[in-house]
Amino acid sequence: MEIRDVPCPFCGCLCDDISVRLDDNRILGVENCCTLGNAKFLSKGRLQHPIMRKNGKWVEVSYEEAIDETARILSDAVRPLLYGWSGTVGEAQVVGVHLGEEIGALIDSTTSVCHNPSILAIQEVGHPGCTLGQVKNRADLVIYWGCNPIEAHPRHMSRYTTYADGYFIDNTVTDRKVIVVDIRRSEGAKVADEFIQIKPGGDYLVLSALRAMVRGRDDVVPDSVAGVKKEQLQRVASLMQKAKFGAVFFGLGITMSRGKYKNVRNAIELVSELNRKTKFTISAMRGHFNVYGFNEVLTWMAGYPFAVDFSRGIAFYNPGETTVIDLLERKEPDACLVIASDPGAHFPKSTIEHMAAIPTVQIDPCVNATTALCQVQIPVAITGIEAAGTAYRMDGVPIRMKKIIETNFPTDQEILERIVTRIREMKRDG
Amino acid sequence: MAEILLKNAYVIDPISGINGELMDIAISGSRIVEEASQKAEVIDCQGYLTLPGGIDSHTHTSGTKVNFGRYMSPEDMRAGRTARRGPMHITSGYSVPTTYGNSYRYSALGYTTLIEGAMAPLEARHTHEEFKFTPLQDSFANTLFDGNWGMLRALEEGDITRAAAIIAWTLTAVKGFAIKLTNPGGTEAWGFGKNISCINEKIPTFDLTPADIIKGAIRANEMLHLPHSVHLHCNNLGTPGNYTCTIGTFDLVPDINDKRQSLYATHVQFHSYGGSGWGDFCSKSEPVARKVDFSPQIVIDMGQVMFGRTTTMTADGPMEFNLYRLHHDKWSNHDVELETGSGIIPVNYRKKNLVNSIMWAIGLELALLVKNPWQCLLTTDNPNGAPFVKYPEIIALLMSKQYRDAEFATIHPDTEKRVPLPALDRELNWHEIAVMTRAGQARALGIIDLGKGYLMPGAEADIAIYPIKTDEIDPSAEYEKVIAGFSRTEYTIKRGRVVSRRGDAIIDGENTTYWVKPKVPAVYDMQHDPAFIELFERYYTVRMSNYPVQEEYLHRNYCIETETDL
Ligand SMILES: [Zn+2]
């Protein structure tokens, strides 16, 4: 049996044209997918039962016992942290936000450690963006800045930009110019018409130079800016202004390098400036397939895209204070629930040590680096393969993830709902 | 079934021809009935003003652009925080509240039905998700077609039937309610950074003018027998001298529906400007209102501006960019492939600003000058002109010349030379206010048959009881009491249950989403139309099979099936 048009639960591209071949409730093969998505569809090996540490040893326990223990941990906590969320669907995230509200938790997502600076910049200067199809159909200039689509978003170029069929583009290969900006010659640089190599930490300067040029002030730009020759910048500024529709995509190369959100702000202001001359848009290359969905859900429910502290009985947002890394660095949380992410693999050592020192529970189908920090792990259905629900693509387009495999594993949403119910029961029973 | 008996309700129900009668209203389940049994819960209304639940026929509360307004505005979120209380969740936001914030605050004002003004079909799932978390009101989504390539191509070929078929397919797919055109042609032109100046200018990428789109959509709308008419945000919003464009647009509209208007023009305040630039900017509410008076086929809403901070958000991307160039504050834009655009900027309407002062006057003038209140409905285009929490103040301004004069004395002194407002003595009465805030909306939206907007047996039990005794208040002088009375109902009843009591939501609630499904013959079913499928699969970035809003998003819903002339 073949199921078509399956959205891929890997990256923020959320390609929804995957064909999956099934036999007897098992995936045999996947078509149209990139290697990253492929690996996810075909991955084996998962945790079969909930596990709990007892006397220093992992033991298998029932769902009931694991949920009971989780509810007890969260009920007893004074400063609970609910973290992760980007690898699950909106329907589960909603339950998480309600849970956070009910127990006065701090809730944050993986956004906090990736595009957090992009959001701060947007909150200062806004975001001239568009859906990906607008780029596909119209853009004659595409700029990848501080990101590596070929490795991190392998189908971005073929589905949405360089190699995609476009309504107003006669020949997508010759009629679209591509500029790649990076600190090293990445794979993407090879297909670029223009590759700008910036010295590490120099993005802000280069963006400022381009802004000056777009404003007609070439005279203030020195001969070389962060290792980039003025002539090249002039060429690029001219390409930008001559484009009918220019689209900038940026990644962690500018959000997480020196200058952080100021870089993004500068890039946005360059794009806003360019709109006085022609059409330009800018978009973040979001990582997890539903990282943007959590930002959306938390925003409509609480007013902010990430890092919301419910401990005061209202939604309090102050990045730098209410962001997960800062909170853990201050060793504030006394309990932690991790879901649909793997902080154990990415977080700084000191924060991981604190997570290991407090009762931490993980909801995840697989054993991962975070498992080592946990007291309890509850395995669940794999979202987007064994569980359906809503995800938001990197450009904000909502897509319904499919359930293509039957499973006995409960979904994230079901587990969270059972935890909420159990916490209420405990509260009622004192 | 649960029963409620409202005793001593002072009822104004314009649709039923009731203008201030003391009566009892019986409710059984979700409906108003002839009489209740002995078991009914009795609520003594003490002679308080009792109206059908409020209906906002044009507001922005749910969906991609609204949520981005929140996302980019932590300063606005901080300006409206409330704590968890009883069944009420925490809320954030002043001009763009969180979904619960919208729902609780609208409910406190007695509103039970909201029409989201602009839903991009591609992002419809998002709108429906937010509807679910706006639990105390029924939801309807105006669906954007201004730049819909399928429809534009059909109109280009002069094939209105095909345009209607595409509209039908899309509305059904995205669970939309009505056809919304926002700056028709302009949003498509904005795809390459351009705009359209008025109705007779050709769109750069299609062989069509806005006039062709508007006329075509009106015809298609009636072929599909949709409950509502075409809902239009005219071209050229916000520019000096645009009133001629607005009147020119109204001239295009035939009178082809005998139950309601053939065109609903929204936030007309923003389209009633004179002058050749900001220097001689002035009100042209008089010619626009006169045009409406002579055009029974047109209904407008005010789009009133009130002073203070708010957030502007519209599918009109190029207009928002122009605003950004005036205000130099932050600017967001979000074009939607093959469909439409959108933009957001925060604004602060100031009394000391002459243009803002004139805008404030124009909205009021339209409401006072249009003779028939059924043709001019009360809105702020929430939150564009002002957040909806300002409605009670607007009602008071319309009911009191004294209040208007007092306010007028505080605005920019040159306003007087540019607007007719000081010369207008009309003071609207309670009945006219009831028309402009619920009955008129129900008729204009074509939802009276669904039990909306009136209080007779058979109607949905959506009722607002305000702590106002009309015989004890002189609205001309005691406008503060009018404001207080409309700011917080004694009871808001939705679908037969008390959902809000003295400003607080008291139950979780669950709304109904209304959507249309025109019955289209097989030959016109776009689901199987090769050309339509090809356009879709080549140029959208979402597969056609993944595009329709799935049943899972509808929760409680009501499908309005229509017979068509296709
Ligand atoms: Zn609007």
PDB file of C-alpha atoms and ligand atoms in Angstrom, chain B residues 58-60 117-118 180 233 266-267 313-314 381-382 384, ligand 1:
ATOM      1  CA  HIS B  58     -16.034  42.798  10.810  1.00  0.00           C
ATOM      2  CA  THR B  59     -13.310  42.143  13.335  1.00  0.00           C
ATOM      3  CA  HIS B  60      -9.846  40.633  13.381  1.00  0.00           C
ATOM      4  CA  GLY B 117     -12.721  39.840   8.678  1.00  0.00           C
ATOM      5  CA  ALA B 118      -9.994  38.227   6.603  1.00  0.00           C
ATOM      6  CA  LYS B 180     -13.878  38.890   1.105  1.00  0.00           C
ATOM      7  CA  HIS B 233     -12.343  46.451   1.532  1.00  0.00           C
ATOM      8  CA  THR B 266     -16.196  47.634   5.273  1.00  0.00           C
ATOM      9  CA  HIS B 267     -14.441  50.314   7.381  1.00  0.00           C
ATOM     10  CA  MET B 313      -3.566  44.653  10.491  1.00  0.00           C
ATOM     11  CA  THR B 314      -5.041  43.918   7.130  1.00  0.00           C
ATOM     12  CA  ASP B 381     -12.466  47.274  12.102  1.00  0.00           C
ATOM     13  CA  ASN B 382     -11.050  45.934  15.378  1.00  0.00           C
ATOM     14  CA  ASN B 384      -7.453  48.832  13.115  1.00  0.00           C
TER      15      ASN B 384
HETATM   16 ZN    ZN C   1     -10.636  44.613   8.548  1.00  0.00          ZN
END
